[in-house]
Short mmCIF file of C-alpha atoms in Angstrom, two decimals:
data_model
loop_
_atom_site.label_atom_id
_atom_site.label_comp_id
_atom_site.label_asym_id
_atom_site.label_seq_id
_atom_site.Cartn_x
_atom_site.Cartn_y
_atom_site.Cartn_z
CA UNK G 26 -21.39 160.04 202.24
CA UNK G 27 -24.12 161.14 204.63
CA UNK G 28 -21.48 164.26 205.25
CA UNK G 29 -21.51 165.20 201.82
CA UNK G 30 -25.24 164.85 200.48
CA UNK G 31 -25.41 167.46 204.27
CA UNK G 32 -23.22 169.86 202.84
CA UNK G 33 -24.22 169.19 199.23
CA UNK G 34 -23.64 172.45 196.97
CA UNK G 35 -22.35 172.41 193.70
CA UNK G 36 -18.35 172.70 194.40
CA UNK G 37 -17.80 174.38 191.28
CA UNK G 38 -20.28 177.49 192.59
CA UNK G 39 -18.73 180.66 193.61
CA UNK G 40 -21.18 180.82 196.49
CA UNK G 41 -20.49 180.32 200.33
CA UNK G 42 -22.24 177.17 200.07
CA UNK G 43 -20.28 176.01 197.44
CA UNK G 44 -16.95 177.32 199.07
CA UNK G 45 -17.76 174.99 201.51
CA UNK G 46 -18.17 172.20 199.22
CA UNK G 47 -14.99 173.05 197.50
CA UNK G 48 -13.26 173.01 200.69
CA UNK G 49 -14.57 169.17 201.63
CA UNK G 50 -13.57 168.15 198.10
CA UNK G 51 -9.78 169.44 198.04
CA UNK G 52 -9.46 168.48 201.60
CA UNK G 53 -10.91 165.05 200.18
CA UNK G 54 -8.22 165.35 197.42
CA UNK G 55 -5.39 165.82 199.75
CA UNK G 56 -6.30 163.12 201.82
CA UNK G 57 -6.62 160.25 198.72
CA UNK G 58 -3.23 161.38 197.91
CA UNK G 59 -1.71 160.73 201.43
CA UNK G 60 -3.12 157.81 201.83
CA UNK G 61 -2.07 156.29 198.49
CA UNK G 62 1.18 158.43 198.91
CA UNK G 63 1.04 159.50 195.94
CA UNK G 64 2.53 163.23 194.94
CA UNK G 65 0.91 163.94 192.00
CA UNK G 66 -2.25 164.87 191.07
CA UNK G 67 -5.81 163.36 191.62
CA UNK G 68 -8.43 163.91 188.82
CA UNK G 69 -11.91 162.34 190.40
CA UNK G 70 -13.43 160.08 187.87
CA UNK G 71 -17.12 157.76 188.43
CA UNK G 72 -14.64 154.75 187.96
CA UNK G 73 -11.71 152.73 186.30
CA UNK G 74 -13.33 152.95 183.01
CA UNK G 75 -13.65 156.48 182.68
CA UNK G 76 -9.52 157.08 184.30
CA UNK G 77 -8.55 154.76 181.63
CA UNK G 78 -10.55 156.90 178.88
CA UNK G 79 -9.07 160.08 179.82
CA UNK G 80 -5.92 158.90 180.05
CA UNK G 81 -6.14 157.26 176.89
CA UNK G 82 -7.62 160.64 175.44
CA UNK G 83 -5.98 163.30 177.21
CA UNK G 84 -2.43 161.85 177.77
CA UNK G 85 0.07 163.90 175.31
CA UNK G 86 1.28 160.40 173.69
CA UNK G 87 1.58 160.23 170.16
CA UNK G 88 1.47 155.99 170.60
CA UNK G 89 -0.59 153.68 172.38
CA UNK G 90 0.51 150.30 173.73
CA UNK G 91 -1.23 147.99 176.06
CA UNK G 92 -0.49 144.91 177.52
CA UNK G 93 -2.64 141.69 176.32
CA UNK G 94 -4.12 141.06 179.73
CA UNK G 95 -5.12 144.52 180.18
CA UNK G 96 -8.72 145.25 181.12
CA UNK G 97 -11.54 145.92 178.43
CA UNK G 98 -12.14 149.20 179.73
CA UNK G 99 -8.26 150.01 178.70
CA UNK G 100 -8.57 148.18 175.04
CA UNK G 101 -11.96 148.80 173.85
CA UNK G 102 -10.19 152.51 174.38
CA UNK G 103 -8.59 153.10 170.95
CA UNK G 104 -7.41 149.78 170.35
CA UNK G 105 -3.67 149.36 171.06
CA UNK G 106 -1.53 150.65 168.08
CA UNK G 107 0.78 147.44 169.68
CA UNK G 108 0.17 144.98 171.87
CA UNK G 109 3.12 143.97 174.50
CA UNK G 110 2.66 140.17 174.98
CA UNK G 111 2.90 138.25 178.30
CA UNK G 112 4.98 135.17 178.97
CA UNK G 113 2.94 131.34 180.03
CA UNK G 114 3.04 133.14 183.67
CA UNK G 115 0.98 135.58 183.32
CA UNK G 116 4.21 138.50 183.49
CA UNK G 117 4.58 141.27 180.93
CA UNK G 118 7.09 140.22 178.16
CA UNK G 119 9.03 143.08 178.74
CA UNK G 120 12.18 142.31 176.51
CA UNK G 121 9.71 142.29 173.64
CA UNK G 122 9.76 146.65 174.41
CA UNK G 123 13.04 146.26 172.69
CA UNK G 124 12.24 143.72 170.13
CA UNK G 125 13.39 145.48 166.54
CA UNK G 126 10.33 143.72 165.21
CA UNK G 127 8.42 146.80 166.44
CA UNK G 128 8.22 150.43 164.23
CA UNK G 129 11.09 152.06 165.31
CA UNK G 130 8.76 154.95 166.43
CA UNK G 131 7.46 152.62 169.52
CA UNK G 132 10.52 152.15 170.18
CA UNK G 133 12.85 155.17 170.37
CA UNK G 134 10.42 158.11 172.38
CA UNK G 135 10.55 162.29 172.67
CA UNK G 136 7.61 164.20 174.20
CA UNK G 137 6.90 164.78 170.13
CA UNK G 138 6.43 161.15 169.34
CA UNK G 139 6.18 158.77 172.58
CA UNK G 140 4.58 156.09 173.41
CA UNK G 141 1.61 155.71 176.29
CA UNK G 142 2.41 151.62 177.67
CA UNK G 143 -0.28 150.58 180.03
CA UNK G 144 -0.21 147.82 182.48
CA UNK G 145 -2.34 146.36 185.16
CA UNK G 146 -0.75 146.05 188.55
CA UNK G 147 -3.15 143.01 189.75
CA UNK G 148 -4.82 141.52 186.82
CA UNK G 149 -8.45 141.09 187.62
CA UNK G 150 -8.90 137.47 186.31
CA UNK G 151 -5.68 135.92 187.33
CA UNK G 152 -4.61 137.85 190.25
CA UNK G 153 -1.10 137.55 188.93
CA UNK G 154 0.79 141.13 189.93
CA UNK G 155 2.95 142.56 187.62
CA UNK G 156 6.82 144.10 188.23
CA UNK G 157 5.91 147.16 187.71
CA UNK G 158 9.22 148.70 189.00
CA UNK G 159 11.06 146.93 186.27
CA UNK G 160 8.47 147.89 183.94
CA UNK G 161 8.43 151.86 184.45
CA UNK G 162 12.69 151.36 184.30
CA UNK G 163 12.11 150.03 180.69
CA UNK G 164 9.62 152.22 179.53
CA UNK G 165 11.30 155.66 180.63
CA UNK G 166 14.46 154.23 179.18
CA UNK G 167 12.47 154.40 175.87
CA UNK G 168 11.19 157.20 176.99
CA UNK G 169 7.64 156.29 177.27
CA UNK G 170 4.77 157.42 179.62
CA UNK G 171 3.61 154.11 182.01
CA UNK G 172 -0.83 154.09 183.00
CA UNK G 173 -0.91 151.19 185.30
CA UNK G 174 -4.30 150.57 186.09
CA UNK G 175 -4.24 149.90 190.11
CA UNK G 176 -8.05 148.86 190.23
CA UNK G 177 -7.61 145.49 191.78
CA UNK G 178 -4.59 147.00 193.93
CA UNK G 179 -5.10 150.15 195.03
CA UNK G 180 -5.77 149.76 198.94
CA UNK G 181 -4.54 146.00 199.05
CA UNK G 182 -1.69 147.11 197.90
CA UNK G 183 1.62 149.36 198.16
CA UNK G 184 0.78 151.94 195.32
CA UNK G 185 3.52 151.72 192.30
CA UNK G 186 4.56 155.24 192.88
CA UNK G 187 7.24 155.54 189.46
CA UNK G 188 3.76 155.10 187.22
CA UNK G 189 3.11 158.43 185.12
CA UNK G 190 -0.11 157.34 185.46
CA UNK G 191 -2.46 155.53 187.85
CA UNK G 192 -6.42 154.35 187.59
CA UNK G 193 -8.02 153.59 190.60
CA UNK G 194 -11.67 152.26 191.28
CA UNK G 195 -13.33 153.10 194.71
CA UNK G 196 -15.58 149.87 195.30
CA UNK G 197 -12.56 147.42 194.46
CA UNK G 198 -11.22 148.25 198.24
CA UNK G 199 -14.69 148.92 199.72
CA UNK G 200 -15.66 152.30 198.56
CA UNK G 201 -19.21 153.29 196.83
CA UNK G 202 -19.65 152.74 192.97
CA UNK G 203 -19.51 154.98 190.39
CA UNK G 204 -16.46 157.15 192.18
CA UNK G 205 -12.44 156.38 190.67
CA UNK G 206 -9.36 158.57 190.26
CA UNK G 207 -6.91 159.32 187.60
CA UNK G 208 -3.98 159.87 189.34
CA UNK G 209 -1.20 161.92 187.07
CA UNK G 210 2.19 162.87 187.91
CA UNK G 211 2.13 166.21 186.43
CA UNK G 212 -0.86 168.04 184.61
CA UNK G 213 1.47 168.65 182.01
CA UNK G 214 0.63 165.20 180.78
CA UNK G 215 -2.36 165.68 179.96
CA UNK G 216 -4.27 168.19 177.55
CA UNK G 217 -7.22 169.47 179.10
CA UNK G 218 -10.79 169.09 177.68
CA UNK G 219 -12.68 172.26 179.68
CA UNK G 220 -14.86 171.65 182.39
CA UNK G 221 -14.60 170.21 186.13
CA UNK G 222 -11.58 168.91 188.18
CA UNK G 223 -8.66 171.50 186.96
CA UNK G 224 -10.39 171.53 183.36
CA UNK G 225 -9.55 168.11 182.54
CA UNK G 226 -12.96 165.90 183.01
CA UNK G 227 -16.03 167.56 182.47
CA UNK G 228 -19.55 166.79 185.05
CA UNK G 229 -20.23 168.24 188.49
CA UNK G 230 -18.14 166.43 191.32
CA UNK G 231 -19.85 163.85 193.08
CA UNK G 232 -19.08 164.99 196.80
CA UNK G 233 -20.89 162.18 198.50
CA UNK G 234 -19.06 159.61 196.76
CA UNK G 235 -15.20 160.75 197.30
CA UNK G 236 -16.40 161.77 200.89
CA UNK G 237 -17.08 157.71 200.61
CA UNK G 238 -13.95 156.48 198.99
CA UNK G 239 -11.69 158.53 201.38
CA UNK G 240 -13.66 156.90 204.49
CA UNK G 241 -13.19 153.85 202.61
CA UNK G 242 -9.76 154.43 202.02
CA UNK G 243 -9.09 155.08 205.65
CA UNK G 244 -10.72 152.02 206.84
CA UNK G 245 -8.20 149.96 204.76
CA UNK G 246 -5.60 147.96 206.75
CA UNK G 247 -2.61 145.61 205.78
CA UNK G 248 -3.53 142.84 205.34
CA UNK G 249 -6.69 143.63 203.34
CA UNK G 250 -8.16 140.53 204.24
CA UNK G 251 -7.13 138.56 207.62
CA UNK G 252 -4.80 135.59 206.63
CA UNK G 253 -6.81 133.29 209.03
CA UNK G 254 -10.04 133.81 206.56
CA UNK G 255 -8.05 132.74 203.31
CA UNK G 256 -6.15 129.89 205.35
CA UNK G 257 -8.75 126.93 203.82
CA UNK G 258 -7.67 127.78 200.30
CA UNK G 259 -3.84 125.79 200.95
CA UNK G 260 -5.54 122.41 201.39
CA UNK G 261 -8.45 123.19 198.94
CA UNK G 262 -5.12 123.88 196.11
CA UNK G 263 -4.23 120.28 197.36
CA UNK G 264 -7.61 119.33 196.40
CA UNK G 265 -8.01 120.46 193.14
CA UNK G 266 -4.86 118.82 192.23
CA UNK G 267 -5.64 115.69 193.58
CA UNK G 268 -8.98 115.75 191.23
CA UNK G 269 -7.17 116.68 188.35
CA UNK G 270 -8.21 120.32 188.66
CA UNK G 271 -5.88 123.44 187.24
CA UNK G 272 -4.60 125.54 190.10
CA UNK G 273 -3.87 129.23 187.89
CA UNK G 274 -1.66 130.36 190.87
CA UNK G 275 0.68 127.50 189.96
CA UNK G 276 1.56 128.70 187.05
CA UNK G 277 1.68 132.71 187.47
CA UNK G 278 4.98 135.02 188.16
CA UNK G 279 3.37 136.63 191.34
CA UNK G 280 -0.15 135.41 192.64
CA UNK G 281 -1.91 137.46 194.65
CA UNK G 282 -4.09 136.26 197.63
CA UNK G 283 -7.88 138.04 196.87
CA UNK G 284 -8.36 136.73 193.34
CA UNK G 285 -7.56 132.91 191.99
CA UNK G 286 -8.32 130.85 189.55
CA UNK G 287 -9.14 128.02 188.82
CA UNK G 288 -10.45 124.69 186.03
CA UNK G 289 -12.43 122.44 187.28
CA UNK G 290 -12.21 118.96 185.15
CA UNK G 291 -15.12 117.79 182.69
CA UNK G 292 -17.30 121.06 183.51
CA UNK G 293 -17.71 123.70 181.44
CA UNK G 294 -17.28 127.36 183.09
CA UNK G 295 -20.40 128.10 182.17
CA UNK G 296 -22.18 125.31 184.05
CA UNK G 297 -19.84 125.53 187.12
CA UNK G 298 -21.45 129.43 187.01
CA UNK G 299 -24.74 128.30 187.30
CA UNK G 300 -24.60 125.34 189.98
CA UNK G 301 -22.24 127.65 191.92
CA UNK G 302 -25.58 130.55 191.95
CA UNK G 303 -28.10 127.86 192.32
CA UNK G 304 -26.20 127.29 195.74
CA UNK G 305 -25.77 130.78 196.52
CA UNK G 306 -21.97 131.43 195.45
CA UNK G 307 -21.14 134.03 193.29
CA UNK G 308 -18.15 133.38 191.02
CA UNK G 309 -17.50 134.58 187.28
CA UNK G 310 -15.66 133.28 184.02
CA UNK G 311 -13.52 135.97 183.09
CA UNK G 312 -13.41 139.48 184.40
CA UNK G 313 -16.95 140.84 185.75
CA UNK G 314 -17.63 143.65 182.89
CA UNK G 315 -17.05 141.01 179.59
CA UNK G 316 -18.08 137.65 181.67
CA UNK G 317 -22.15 138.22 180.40
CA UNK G 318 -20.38 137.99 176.92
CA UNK G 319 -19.52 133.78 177.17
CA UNK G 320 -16.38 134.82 174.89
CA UNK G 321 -13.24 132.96 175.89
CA UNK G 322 -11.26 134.98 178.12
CA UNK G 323 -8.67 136.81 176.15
CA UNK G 324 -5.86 136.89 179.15
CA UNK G 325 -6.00 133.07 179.22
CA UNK G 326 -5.53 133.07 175.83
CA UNK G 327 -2.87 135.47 175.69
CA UNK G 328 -1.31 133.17 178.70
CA UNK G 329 -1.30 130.19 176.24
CA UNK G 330 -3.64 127.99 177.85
CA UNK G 331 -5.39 125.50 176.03
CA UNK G 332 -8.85 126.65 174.62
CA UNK G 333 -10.83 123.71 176.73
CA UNK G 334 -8.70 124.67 179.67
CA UNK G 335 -9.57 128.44 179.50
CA UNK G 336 -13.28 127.52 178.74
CA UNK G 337 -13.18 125.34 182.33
CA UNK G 338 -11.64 128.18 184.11
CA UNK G 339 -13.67 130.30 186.83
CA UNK G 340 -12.57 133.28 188.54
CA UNK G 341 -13.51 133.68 192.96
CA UNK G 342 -12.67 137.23 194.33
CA UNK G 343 -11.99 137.46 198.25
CA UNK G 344 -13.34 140.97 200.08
CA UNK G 345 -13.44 142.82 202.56
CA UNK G 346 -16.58 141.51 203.97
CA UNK G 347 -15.77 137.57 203.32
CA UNK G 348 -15.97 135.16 205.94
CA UNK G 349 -13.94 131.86 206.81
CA UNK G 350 -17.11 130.24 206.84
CA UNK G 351 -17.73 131.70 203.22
CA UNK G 352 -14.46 130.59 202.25
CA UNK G 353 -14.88 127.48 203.44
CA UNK G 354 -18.39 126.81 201.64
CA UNK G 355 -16.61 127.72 198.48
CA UNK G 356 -14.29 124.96 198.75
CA UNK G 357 -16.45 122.40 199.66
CA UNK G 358 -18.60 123.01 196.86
CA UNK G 359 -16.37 123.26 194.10
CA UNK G 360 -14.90 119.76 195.56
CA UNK G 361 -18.59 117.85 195.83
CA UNK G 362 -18.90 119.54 192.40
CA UNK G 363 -15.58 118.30 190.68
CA UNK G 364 -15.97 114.81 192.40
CA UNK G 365 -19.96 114.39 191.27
CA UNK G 366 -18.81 115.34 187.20
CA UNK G 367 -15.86 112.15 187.56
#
């Protein structure tokens, strides 16, 4: 970042200053895309929220249809004209795609009249990771466009390269805020809008901050987090089982290792938020942008659980910075906790 506020010049001037900045922010470009390996294009965003509003807005899709754990930022878009449902496991109820209960013109596709059908790789309150592989064969067989929103993946993560399109978020993997990526398969996707980035976001590119997600990128390793520093969490599940506690993982298609969840018996979420910041843990109910809102969360609920099982349900996210001694804390706290409520 320090690189680019040194070079700073508006990339879009025709300048020699901003030739220079141009050629840091393509080179930038180049690299995002070798590192995800992805070979389409990259369309710099200031985060998940706006890639999933331009692809919502731009994409040439007559149809919208989201998954019912998607993100807020992808269904406060334009609500979804249909919602695909998920299964008790947290997977995408893919045979429902097919389901004649749906308008035929869901169903059957043609670049005059298809459907958009977004899906989260990781989902950000579960960690459950969907098959997206299976999912992109279904929806081109429809002939659909696929937006899987990699936020929560992207950098942890092999990159589900047969999405159409892809949202990424640079401070899930360690990257600055307020810098993302649309990644599209082919402009001809997407109408453009005028402006910045090919014509098809409008604002000044912020040069510092992709200079940022690119280092950030190229610091991440496999695994994202060392599996010695998540090893407490296999006797801690034993734990919260033994209390009567709700392990999520147990019940999902695919758990993933940097985000659980988890009920903790005759304690609201709510008040397991607040003991948990009184002792300097910082956990949330629900997804971080709709947890200030104390609504239930609406993947549980899509999931099937039980209203005062979702409303005892807290989310912990593992990154790149956590410690074994962090982890550790964690789990001794939520256990003192659960045994003290008894």
């Amino acid at each position: 970042m320090e690189q680019g506020f040194a070079l700073w010049a508006n990339p879009s001037s025709p300048h020699a200053e901003g030739r220079r900045a141009r050629a840091a922010l393509e080179d930038a470009r180049a690299r995002v895309k070798e590192l995800l390996g992805w070979e389409g294009e990259v369309i710099f965003t200031s985060g998940a929220s706006e890639a999933a509003a331009l692809a919502l807005d731009a994409v040439n899709a007559v149809h919208d249809v989201a998954s019912a754990v998607e993100h807020d930022a992808v269904l406060r878009g334009d609500l979804p004209e249909w919602t695909l449902p998920v299964r008790g496991d947290g997977a995408a109820d893919l045979m429902a795609l097919s389901d004649e209960s749906r308008p035929l013109e869901l169903l059957v596709g043609d670049p005059e009249n298809r459907s958009l059908v977004a899906v989260q790789h990781v989902n950000s309150e579960t960690g459950n990771r969907q098959h997206i592989g299976f999912t992109a064969e279904v929806v081109h067989d429809n002939g659909g466009l696929l937006l899987v929103d990699c936020a929560q993946s992207a950098g942890k993560f092999e990159l589900p390269r047969m999405a159409d399109l892809a949202i990424v978020s640079a401070h899930k993997f360690g990257g600055p805020v307020g810098i993302g990526a649309l990644l599209v398969k082919d402009f001809a996707l997407l109408h453009p809008s005028g402006g910045q980035e090919r014509g098809y976001r409008r604002g000044t590119e912020n040069l510092p901050a992709v200079l940022g997600m690119v280092a950030a990128l190229e610091a991440c390793h496999q695994p994202y987090i060392a599996p010695e520093v998540l090893e407490p969490l296999d006797a801690f599940a034993e734990g919260v089982r033994a209390l009567g506690g709700e392990w999520l993982s147990d019940r999902l298609s695919d758990p993933t290792p940097y985000i659980r969840a988890l009920a903790m018996p005759q304690m609201s979420a709510q008040a397991q938020l607040m003991r948990f910041d009184m002792a300097g843990i910082s956990v949330s109910q629900g997804s971080a942008c709709s947890s200030g809102t104390m609504k239930r969360s609406h993947v549980l609920t899509a999931m099937g659980l039980p209203g005062e099982l979702a409303d005892r349900t807290i989310r912990v996210s593992f990154g790149w910075t956590t410690t074994r001694a962090e982890v550790e804390r964690f789990c001794e706290t939520w256990l003192d906790m659960a045994r003290r409520a008894a």
